[in-house]
Amino acid sequence: MSLRAVKGMKDILPDEISKWHRLEDAFRARAALYGFREARFPIVEPTALFVRSIGENTDIVEKEMYTFTDRGDKSLTLRPEGTASSVRAYIQHNVQALEPVTKWFYVGPMYRRERPAKGRYRQFYQAGIEVFGDPGPYVDAEVIDMVVGFISSLGITQVEVLINSIGGPETRANYRDALLGYLEPYRSELCSDCQRRMDANPLRVLDCKVPRCSEIAADAPSILSHLVDADRAHFDTLQKTLTLLGTPYRVEGSLVRGLDYYTRTLFEVLGKGEGLGAQNALLGGGRYDQMVKSLGGPDTPAIGFAMGLERLLMAMPSEPDPTHVDVFIVAAQASVRSEAALLGRELRDAGLRVESDLRGGSLKSQLRRADKMSARIAMILGESEVENGVVQLKDLEQKTQDEVSRAEAAKRAKAILG
Ligand code: HAM
């Protein structure tokens, strides 16, 4: 076949969709418990939004965005993540004037032109939350506790929760000097990307996957020993609160994330179980206290996270797929097919999920289809049943059959289905 889906982008067919629904429904329910409300943003945004928020020297902006010029000569980009759009919408709708603290969640596809691998796609789905207007640190702990609890409720038990603080502007300025002092003698040994990063944002050198760069980064001074007092106090209180909540975590001083907008709290949850490949970051998040202001909004602290849904699905224990048919209607003769359609309508009006083979076929082949669809009940309708206002109701699990009046059919089916 010549036309195929774009590399790194996948179809999700009906056989797979029930586990997606399970995951998304569970996320929506969990978010509601914490007071988050859903928002939906456009998939396409002005390119400048991502360049200015995620950062010019990040992998996403430098190498991974799907950017195009539309027919009106505007540079547009398929969103690589949801935080930038949330901030744009927060500013655009002047939400800060409506409420002091805003809690949004979103679910949807994101686009990054990365090298496809197991757990890494060019179109992937994220579920995320963003909180605007609360400087923390208690909300930082609540958000981390929420997502760790959520992941465990999915049956994903082997995880590691990493937290770090990269401080605010003052800490960063101090640390930048210390880090550059450390890196300078190694400049020529670093990869060309890192040599550029040293000038643009040296913190990103700590995130490089090139072996020699990570070796050098391993001995770099820790940002944690450079936190100014207010940042240190924020991080200490976060840890105290997490401990009180019983949320497991490990402080990982080398955790830096690939987006430039972060300040203070950073966190990631890694999946440690089987099923995930090298792409084991189930989610990432952090605080971005400068971003609303830097995009032209009011000075507003914010924090959030986003989870990769494909990765969560890989890490979740599998469950048998639920059936999608309650009742299968079998028309015993061609002459009752119209009547079978009417019975279908009656049962559906009563809320039952009904299938039938309106093409007809032998009794046996229709019953085989009922089995194949894992229908619990078959209702057989023949000429004499139509005449007498009854159906033959077959419980396909208990292997019993009896005659019930047409008026009672839906009620009986529901009783069997529980
Ligand atoms: P991120 O770490 O770039 O953060 O992405 C969050 C999660 O999305 C990752 O941990 C991973 O599970 C999933 N993910 C990322 N890229 C891919 C990919 N190519 N294929 C499959 N899954 C992927 C953000 O996007 C931030 N907006 C999170 C955030 C929200 N920070 C504050 N608020």
XYZ file of C-alpha atoms and ligand atoms in Angstrom:
451
model
C 0.000 0.000 0.000
C 1.413 3.368 -0.917
C -0.442 5.651 1.488
C 0.466 5.081 5.092
C 0.229 7.101 8.289
C 3.068 9.578 8.792
C 6.124 7.977 10.412
C 5.855 8.128 14.197
C 2.084 8.687 14.097
C -0.267 5.842 14.930
C -3.849 4.881 14.351
C -5.742 3.877 17.453
C -8.346 1.357 16.332
C -11.513 0.325 18.221
C -9.913 -2.794 19.759
C -7.505 -0.533 21.624
C -9.829 2.312 22.451
C -11.402 0.938 25.617
C -8.139 1.157 27.534
C -7.701 4.746 26.308
C -11.175 5.571 27.571
C -10.423 3.888 30.898
C -7.286 5.976 31.300
C -8.835 9.254 30.203
C -11.960 8.744 32.315
C -9.834 7.921 35.350
C -7.766 11.072 34.773
C -10.857 13.264 34.410
C -12.311 11.807 37.608
C -9.050 12.315 39.522
C -8.661 15.884 38.241
C -12.221 16.682 39.355
C -11.413 15.446 42.882
C -8.765 18.163 43.054
C -10.891 20.959 41.592
C -9.414 20.996 38.081
C -11.644 21.882 35.140
C -11.066 20.877 31.551
C -9.881 23.312 28.902
C -9.302 22.631 25.201
C -6.883 24.635 23.132
C -6.195 24.784 19.398
C -3.727 22.235 18.055
C -2.100 24.930 15.947
C -0.601 28.040 17.513
C 1.590 30.923 16.316
C 5.179 29.630 16.158
C 6.407 32.544 18.275
C 4.414 31.240 21.264
C 6.566 28.126 21.519
C 9.833 29.837 20.630
C 9.334 32.425 23.359
C 8.160 30.043 26.080
C 9.896 26.703 25.519
C 13.093 28.498 24.510
C 15.044 29.033 21.315
C 17.861 26.707 22.296
C 15.806 23.695 23.321
C 15.643 20.505 21.269
C 11.924 21.005 20.790
C 12.270 24.432 19.210
C 15.530 23.789 17.394
C 14.762 20.411 15.886
C 11.356 18.999 16.611
C 8.555 21.400 15.783
C 6.162 20.884 12.900
C 6.210 24.442 11.617
C 4.644 25.661 8.408
C 3.607 28.852 6.726
C -0.123 29.051 6.130
C -1.769 30.641 3.117
C -1.818 33.973 4.891
C 1.987 33.848 5.300
C 1.762 33.242 9.046
C 4.230 30.891 10.695
C 2.197 28.294 12.584
C 3.252 25.249 14.591
C 1.505 22.062 15.674
C 1.647 22.273 19.460
C 4.532 20.242 20.923
C 3.057 20.530 24.449
C 0.173 22.127 26.317
C 1.686 24.551 28.813
C 2.407 27.346 26.327
C -1.165 27.238 24.993
C -2.548 27.253 28.544
C -0.544 30.352 29.346
C -1.566 32.049 26.113
C -5.228 31.329 26.835
C -4.882 32.415 30.471
C -3.523 35.772 29.338
C -5.820 36.186 26.338
C -9.002 35.662 28.375
C -7.764 37.744 31.290
C -8.540 34.823 33.589
C -6.536 36.321 36.424
C -9.237 39.004 36.793
C -11.884 36.298 37.316
C -10.341 34.192 40.063
C -7.196 34.260 42.166
C -6.247 30.650 41.480
C -7.024 28.830 38.250
C -6.823 25.057 37.866
C -7.097 23.622 34.374
C -6.553 20.205 32.888
C -6.301 19.102 29.279
C -6.043 15.911 27.255
C -4.979 15.820 23.644
C -2.421 15.116 20.940
C 0.979 16.831 20.809
C 3.526 16.831 17.983
C 7.300 16.551 18.096
C 9.476 15.399 15.231
C 11.664 13.165 17.377
C 13.307 9.929 16.295
C 10.514 7.364 16.694
C 11.199 4.570 19.184
C 9.211 2.448 21.565
C 7.276 4.965 23.697
C 8.418 7.913 21.579
C 6.169 9.128 18.790
C 5.769 12.159 16.593
C 2.110 12.432 17.490
C 1.506 11.432 21.087
C -1.133 12.190 23.682
C -0.681 14.085 26.874
C -2.952 14.588 29.839
C -1.818 17.538 31.894
C -2.803 20.064 34.519
C -1.778 23.651 35.134
C -2.347 25.758 38.258
C -2.061 29.545 37.937
C -1.820 32.037 40.766
C -0.412 29.965 43.646
C 3.283 30.425 44.424
C 3.479 27.175 46.398
C 5.129 25.247 47.910
C 2.024 23.496 49.317
C 0.338 23.353 45.933
C 3.550 21.875 44.493
C 3.222 19.037 46.994
C -0.476 18.604 46.261
C 0.106 18.395 42.521
C 2.897 15.837 42.935
C 0.827 13.849 45.418
C -2.136 13.928 43.035
C -0.212 12.518 40.097
C 1.642 9.898 42.123
C -1.698 8.738 43.580
C -3.227 8.704 40.134
C -0.472 6.559 38.684
C -0.734 4.096 41.509
C -4.534 3.940 41.062
C -3.861 2.719 37.508
C -2.043 -0.280 38.934
C 1.390 1.099 37.983
C 3.343 0.362 41.119
C 6.983 0.313 40.057
C 7.789 3.969 39.772
C 10.384 6.414 40.934
C 9.429 9.989 41.758
C 12.258 12.460 41.259
C 12.139 16.040 42.474
C 14.578 18.913 42.248
C 14.675 22.658 42.542
C 16.447 24.870 40.052
C 15.554 27.999 41.992
C 14.523 31.380 40.726
C 16.495 33.956 38.723
C 18.914 34.780 41.535
C 19.831 31.158 42.187
C 20.177 30.564 38.485
C 22.532 33.495 38.028
C 24.755 32.226 40.876
C 24.664 28.710 39.600
C 25.296 29.703 36.000
C 28.631 31.224 37.043
C 29.599 28.148 39.052
C 28.567 25.766 36.297
C 30.360 27.718 33.576
C 33.469 27.819 35.747
C 33.314 24.033 35.993
C 32.499 23.410 32.308
C 34.974 25.836 30.739
C 38.021 23.512 30.913
C 35.969 20.781 29.194
C 34.527 23.030 26.482
C 36.372 21.339 23.613
C 35.345 17.858 24.822
C 31.635 18.672 24.821
C 29.455 17.977 21.797
C 28.839 20.901 19.471
C 25.276 21.297 20.799
C 26.587 21.585 24.350
C 29.228 24.085 23.297
C 26.391 26.259 22.040
C 24.313 25.515 25.134
C 27.156 26.775 27.323
C 26.567 30.227 25.908
C 22.783 30.078 25.663
C 21.649 28.049 28.694
C 24.410 26.043 30.372
C 21.883 24.183 32.538
C 20.872 22.242 29.470
C 24.360 20.684 29.258
C 23.305 18.652 32.301
C 20.534 17.075 30.230
C 22.684 15.991 27.248
C 22.546 12.298 26.348
C 25.939 12.214 24.542
C 28.079 9.873 26.713
C 31.099 12.185 27.169
C 28.813 15.127 27.995
C 26.931 13.126 30.635
C 30.263 11.953 32.113
C 31.379 15.546 32.444
C 27.971 16.618 33.740
C 28.038 13.915 36.428
C 30.727 15.784 38.374
C 29.273 19.256 37.887
C 28.436 21.254 41.019
C 24.861 20.709 42.173
C 22.343 23.484 41.810
C 20.939 22.493 45.184
C 24.009 23.845 46.927
C 23.462 27.197 45.198
C 19.825 27.808 46.157
C 19.264 31.259 47.693
C 17.430 31.245 51.036
C 13.903 31.741 49.692
C 14.340 28.973 47.114
C 15.845 26.672 49.718
C 12.928 27.307 52.111
C 10.441 26.635 49.297
C 12.115 23.334 48.452
C 12.423 22.298 52.120
C 8.721 22.923 52.748
C 7.798 21.007 49.619
C 9.747 18.018 50.898
C 8.288 18.272 54.379
C 4.767 18.347 52.965
C 5.399 15.401 50.655
C 6.748 13.436 53.585
C 3.665 14.258 55.630
C 1.439 13.180 52.738
C 3.360 9.912 52.518
C 4.279 10.579 48.900
C 7.454 8.718 47.999
C 10.139 10.849 46.320
C 13.851 11.099 45.793
C 15.730 14.384 45.474
C 17.723 14.259 42.261
C 19.972 17.310 42.035
C 20.885 16.612 38.423
C 17.265 16.650 37.212
C 16.900 19.416 34.645
C 14.162 19.351 32.072
C 14.300 20.060 28.358
C 12.123 23.181 28.438
C 13.491 26.595 29.376
C 10.496 27.964 31.234
C 10.984 26.222 34.561
C 11.784 27.847 37.898
C 12.115 26.253 41.346
C 10.283 22.900 41.599
C 10.886 20.231 38.937
C 9.635 16.659 39.006
C 9.458 13.529 36.928
C 7.985 10.091 37.471
C 9.899 7.227 35.894
C 8.329 3.838 35.233
C 10.522 1.002 36.449
C 8.404 -1.973 35.457
C 8.482 -4.119 32.365
C 6.668 -2.954 29.281
C 8.392 0.377 28.994
C 11.521 0.701 26.939
C 14.202 3.328 27.337
C 11.501 6.011 27.190
C 10.457 5.541 30.783
C 9.511 9.095 31.779
C 5.809 8.711 32.470
C 5.393 12.368 33.187
C 7.248 15.576 33.793
C 6.364 18.870 35.305
C 7.417 21.835 37.320
C 6.921 25.402 38.279
C 7.140 28.239 35.729
C 6.753 31.428 37.721
C 8.112 33.779 35.029
C 6.284 32.547 31.965
C 2.915 34.339 32.225
C 4.717 37.650 32.683
C 7.270 37.006 29.978
C 4.476 36.345 27.480
C 2.877 39.685 28.310
C 0.516 38.731 31.156
C 0.372 39.723 34.817
C 3.049 38.456 37.183
C 1.549 35.024 37.977
C 3.234 31.997 39.499
C 2.267 28.654 37.978
C 2.952 24.935 38.155
C 1.847 21.902 36.180
C 2.715 18.559 34.686
C 1.930 16.458 31.639
C 1.808 12.669 31.362
C 2.472 10.683 28.203
C -0.647 8.554 27.708
C 1.003 5.951 25.429
C 3.638 5.357 28.108
C 1.042 5.033 30.869
C -0.865 2.528 28.743
C 2.286 0.475 28.245
C 2.955 0.453 31.972
C -0.625 -0.324 33.028
C -1.526 -3.948 33.741
C -3.713 -5.270 30.958
C -7.383 -5.930 31.576
C -9.661 -8.037 29.420
C -11.479 -5.895 26.913
C -15.088 -5.356 27.929
C -17.701 -6.514 25.460
C -19.465 -3.804 23.514
C -22.660 -5.769 22.836
C -25.370 -6.717 25.340
C -27.893 -8.355 23.067
C -27.501 -9.943 19.639
C -30.744 -10.274 17.705
C -31.055 -13.317 15.483
C -33.674 -13.303 12.726
C -34.673 -16.925 12.185
C -36.232 -16.268 8.773
C -35.705 -13.591 6.145
C -39.380 -12.645 6.515
C -38.850 -11.291 10.064
C -35.860 -9.054 9.348
C -37.921 -5.846 9.460
C -39.443 -6.989 12.740
C -35.897 -7.723 14.024
C -34.944 -4.128 13.215
C -37.933 -2.942 15.252
C -36.990 -5.174 18.189
C -33.482 -3.680 17.991
C -34.930 -0.203 18.257
C -37.104 -1.180 21.248
C -34.141 -2.632 23.123
C -31.867 0.313 22.312
C -34.567 2.709 23.494
C -34.369 0.833 26.791
C -30.596 1.522 26.906
C -29.263 -1.854 25.781
C -26.359 -2.159 23.352
C -27.730 -4.200 20.498
C -26.163 -5.801 17.448
C -27.650 -7.955 14.747
C -26.738 -9.181 11.335
C -29.136 -7.305 9.142
C -27.676 -9.068 6.106
C -29.421 -12.223 7.346
C -27.687 -15.614 7.065
C -28.315 -18.949 8.715
C -29.334 -19.251 12.351
C -25.998 -20.896 13.068
C -23.904 -18.186 11.446
C -25.847 -15.461 13.265
C -25.307 -17.211 16.606
C -21.619 -17.562 15.774
C -21.385 -13.825 15.310
C -23.140 -13.265 18.633
C -20.471 -15.441 20.266
C -17.650 -13.722 18.483
C -18.836 -10.345 19.710
C -19.037 -11.768 23.240
C -22.686 -10.776 23.473
C -24.154 -12.051 26.734
C -27.632 -12.556 25.313
C -29.091 -13.639 21.982
C -32.743 -12.947 21.198
C -34.122 -15.151 18.511
C -37.093 -13.957 16.542
C -38.971 -16.173 14.092
C -42.370 -15.995 12.430
C -44.186 -17.723 15.304
C -42.452 -15.448 17.882
C -43.603 -12.384 15.964
C -47.131 -13.764 15.800
C -47.232 -14.502 19.537
C -45.449 -11.311 20.663
C -42.511 -13.201 22.246
C -38.775 -13.789 21.710
C -36.516 -16.735 22.545
C -34.004 -15.360 25.019
C -30.719 -17.233 25.131
C -28.243 -16.538 27.931
C -25.031 -17.336 26.064
C -22.977 -17.573 29.220
C -25.293 -19.791 31.287
C -26.351 -21.692 28.159
C -30.053 -21.426 29.046
C -32.958 -20.447 26.867
C -36.555 -19.471 27.535
C -39.418 -17.688 25.938
C -40.238 -14.195 27.157
C -42.870 -11.729 26.089
C -41.639 -8.961 23.859
C -42.825 -6.379 26.396
C -40.654 -8.003 29.080
C -37.611 -8.648 26.876
C -35.588 -5.549 27.782
C -36.303 -5.946 31.503
C -35.248 -9.607 31.467
C -32.073 -8.786 29.540
C -31.174 -6.103 32.045
C -31.729 -8.481 34.941
C -29.324 -10.972 33.368
C -26.734 -8.283 32.654
C -26.975 -7.120 36.260
P 7.644 16.955 28.755
O 8.563 16.347 29.744
O 8.250 17.466 27.500
O 6.878 18.118 29.514
O 6.516 15.925 28.368
C 5.729 15.317 29.383
C 5.536 13.848 29.090
O 5.014 13.666 27.768
C 6.823 13.020 29.090
O 7.185 12.672 30.395
C 6.390 11.811 28.291
O 5.654 10.909 29.091
C 5.456 12.412 27.253
N 6.176 12.617 25.981
C 6.985 13.637 25.633
N 7.440 13.472 24.376
C 6.914 12.322 23.910
C 7.000 11.594 22.668
N 7.706 12.054 21.635
N 6.318 10.418 22.566
C 5.568 9.959 23.598
N 5.458 10.603 24.783
C 6.111 11.763 24.940
C 5.921 18.899 28.951
O 5.410 18.700 27.884
C 5.479 20.042 29.850
N 4.479 20.825 29.119
C 4.930 19.513 31.155
C 4.462 20.604 32.050
C 3.185 20.987 32.255
N 5.237 21.372 32.780
C 4.490 22.244 33.419
N 3.248 22.034 33.087
